[in-house]
Amino acid sequence: VEASIPEGQRAAWKKFSATEFKTKDEFESEVVKHIETTLARSLFNCDEAAAYGGVALAFRDRLVIEWNRTQQRQSSADPKRVYYLSLEFLMGRALDNAMLNVGMKDVAKEGLGELGFRMEDVISQERDAALGNGGLGRLAACFLDSLATLNYPAWGYALRYKYGIFKQEIVDGYQVEVPDYWLDFNPWEFPRHDVTVDVQFYGHVRKYMDESGKQISVWEDGELVTAVAYDAPIPGFGTRTTNNLRLWSSKASHGEFDFTKFNSGEYEASVAEQQRAETISAVLYPNDSLERGKELRLKQQYFWCAASLFDIVRRFKKSRKAWKEFPNQVAIQLNDTHPTLAIPELMRILLDQEGLEWDEAWSIVQKTFGYTNHTVLPEALEKWSVPLVQHLLPRHLQIIYDINLNFMHYVERNFPKDREMLGRVSIIEESTPKMVRMAYLAVIGSHKVNGVAELHSDLIKTTIFKDFVKIYGPDKFTNVTNGITPRRWLHQANPRLSELIASKLGGYDFLRDLTLLHKIEAYVDDKEFRKEFQEIKYANKVRLAKYTKEAHGISVNPSSLFDIQVKRIHEYKRQQLNIFGVIYRYLELKDMSPEERKKVQPRVSFFGGKAAPGYWMAKTIIHLINQVGAVVNNDKDIGDLLKVVFLEDYNVSKAEIICPASDISEHISTAGTEASGTSNMKFVLNGGLVIGTCDGANIEITREIGEDNIFLFGNLSEDVEDLRHAHTYSGDFAIDPKLERVFAVIRAGRFGDAAQFSALVNSIVEHGDYYLVSDDFASYIDTQKLIDAAYKDQEAWLTKTITSVSRMGFFSSDRCIDEYAEMIWNVEPLAPPKQNGA
Ligand code: Z15
């Protein structure tokens, strides 16, 4: 809807156009105004939550001004835009980030003090926006930050879940899930009740010939659900560019109530329909790297893809360019296969609504989409049953079959000798029921496919997409190694370290060009610098120790070696290897004389992470960790030599406290299973070292920081298959003796009822040890011993950590985004005009 103010009235508008607060007094005035009017609270009724509201609204006003300007600028320049389609955006808190990007945090801090509040307390009032599970969702959030910082015209599209990832409580050592209703006060979203899309489901397809003899398909008699847009501003750092994240919320298409039904006495039925529609965007599916094939999940995916594509096409059509220009105006990135239905949906729009011929439509589609793969784990690869797709999206199934038919012809022509090839690469798996292989559809419908770290990008070419490399050639496949935003993961999480670096580099330019970090390597022998660096690490450990005491009642000594593994709980990530190692350490300590114990390096093993609610083995691992903690932490022989802490409800805002506090963090997946990992980058950037396998981005971290600065162990990915084979088929697969000792004490009930852990132990002893826990155990234990020894030499350790930080420049998500822009999207930044004093 174009509705601009007529020329004659614009002067009045400009005179009263919103302005930004610039001084401390103006800031305070804005905060008080918002608390008193927007929030209707008073001086006598203002707690920290209200103070948070006031500050957030004051900063929001400033963001909105730049947001409007950016959108206006992008509309008139109409450059090629990037659309990042992701079912997850794990944003965390917005206020601190808004203050950093607006650049008025110091002013605000002082002003808040005058009003009677402390900045840290106010910031921590905000609830995390937790619209994601783990790495994939957090990557999407880092990408939005970098896209805005680098001035790319970019939009994120996702769903406005009413419930984000569940909150985790630990009750008697077990995970309990509590719903995360996060929307009761969310100042960062703007409902756009005028931006809606009606999305169709079910129904059937009618085909007929028009006068010219052309086949026409009409999808009719379906059910409609309305998508309503909710927008959130995404500010860049050091730029006025403020991009948009658009979240779709579902509601019944006839509005609040169906009045026909209401009036004819079917009140209940009309409310029920409303609720059914709202269910689509109600809840984030809490599985990370695990697909469960639920109909509602498929509905979510289509609802989101259809609304987003309608919006993108609507924006394109405003420019009145020819359809062949579409790929020059639009780049759509598919974050995993979750948005793959966007491919047949764009085909449907072009064929059925815009009347394009198949070949022209298909060429536009392929040029528009890029697909990022995040896993080779078979249980994470999406497949939808053909009957389900037929029922829910009959027209899309036809289009998928047509895409497949063309593709099969192409393969047949080019590989006439390889008769097996067709069955292997078909989008339709010939099982009962037949399944649609979404990853194949994504590969076929995109012009580029990328993995997220070098090893992973190599692996997809030799495993899951091997045939497609033959078909399309190797250039269709590429690598973009993941990165993290240094704004949140260095400056916000570790302000003192950021300040120390800035003091040496003469400013904060490194937050926009992280490669500048290499200059701090010159200070690796500087006494003062070293001392300050070490003090900062200690202070960050004190902060985590304080949190541990407050949240869990466990006292830990900040002088201990802090060993941390925080990530989703999954067998492939091998938290079980870690806890078995902890048990082994405990047994060794118990064997020692008091004299021997005095020489031991004290250690705290921190764990944190959520298990998918239906993933029993992951829940058993959490239980074991807590049971081990209960025994070890209360053993008088042990004292501070070993503590085990399970940090409840790991999330983005907790990660900001945890990542700066490690001496060692664990990234110990079975080689070849972790596509990249991104917390490995966060920990090293904050002055911690890594114990890890040769997997994912660990390999490139090693290349960048040097192999003396990382503790690698375990079997290599090229040997995994043979080892697994040997477990199953060679008669003499024996459990590592040290691990056997651990199992013996678990079986003896040392950590509670042994039956509770039998499935976990048996997965290794009886069922082939798929994740190679036993194969890697000895090497893991030995490497942990090396770490204890290395930590004793605090000066050498410090040198390693400083050197590592200085070499982490490569892992900025800004570098990734520039790579995507250049290799995949072919988009240019749209810089804001220079403004005096900005
Ligand atoms: C997820 O968080 C990741 C992959 C997936 O297939 C799904 Cl469904 C969720 C993670 C990878 O496990 C991790 O290695 C990677 O760093 C992250 O995506 C971002 O690429």
Short mmCIF file of C-alpha atoms and ligand atoms in Angstrom, two decimals, residues 134-137 139 287-290 336 338 374-375 380 452 482 572-573 674-678, ligand 1:
data_model
loop_
_atom_site.label_atom_id
_atom_site.label_comp_id
_atom_site.label_asym_id
_atom_site.label_seq_id
_atom_site.Cartn_x
_atom_site.Cartn_y
_atom_site.Cartn_z
CA GLY A 134 21.45 -24.48 18.92
CA GLY A 135 24.22 -23.78 16.44
CA LEU A 136 22.06 -23.42 13.33
CA GLY A 137 19.81 -20.82 14.93
CA LEU A 139 24.51 -18.85 13.21
CA ASN A 287 14.93 -31.08 18.08
CA ASP A 288 18.45 -30.20 17.05
CA SER A 289 19.86 -32.38 14.26
CA LEU A 290 16.94 -34.80 14.48
CA ASP A 336 19.28 -26.16 5.85
CA HIS A 338 13.72 -26.61 6.35
CA HIS A 374 24.63 -28.24 8.15
CA THR A 375 24.90 -31.96 8.72
CA ALA A 380 18.82 -35.12 10.56
CA VAL A 452 29.93 -24.88 6.88
CA ASN A 482 31.15 -20.52 9.84
CA TYR A 572 27.61 -37.52 18.53
CA LYS A 573 28.85 -34.56 20.60
CA GLU A 674 30.12 -32.03 13.82
CA ALA A 675 29.68 -29.97 10.68
CA SER A 676 31.45 -26.94 12.11
CA GLY A 677 30.72 -26.01 15.68
CA THR A 678 30.74 -22.33 16.55
C1 Z15 B 1 22.07 -27.55 13.98
O1 Z15 B 1 22.17 -26.73 15.04
C2 Z15 B 1 23.17 -27.87 13.21
C3 Z15 B 1 23.01 -28.71 12.14
C4 Z15 B 1 21.77 -29.22 11.83
O2 Z15 B 1 21.60 -30.04 10.80
C5 Z15 B 1 20.66 -28.88 12.59
CL1 Z15 B 1 19.12 -29.50 12.19
C6 Z15 B 1 20.80 -28.05 13.67
C7 Z15 B 1 24.49 -27.24 13.55
C8 Z15 B 1 25.68 -28.17 13.41
O3 Z15 B 1 25.48 -29.32 14.19
C9 Z15 B 1 26.93 -27.41 13.85
O4 Z15 B 1 28.07 -28.21 13.67
C10 Z15 B 1 27.09 -26.13 13.06
O5 Z15 B 1 28.14 -25.34 13.59
C11 Z15 B 1 25.81 -25.32 13.11
O6 Z15 B 1 24.70 -26.10 12.71
C12 Z15 B 1 25.87 -24.09 12.23
O7 Z15 B 1 26.30 -24.42 10.95
#
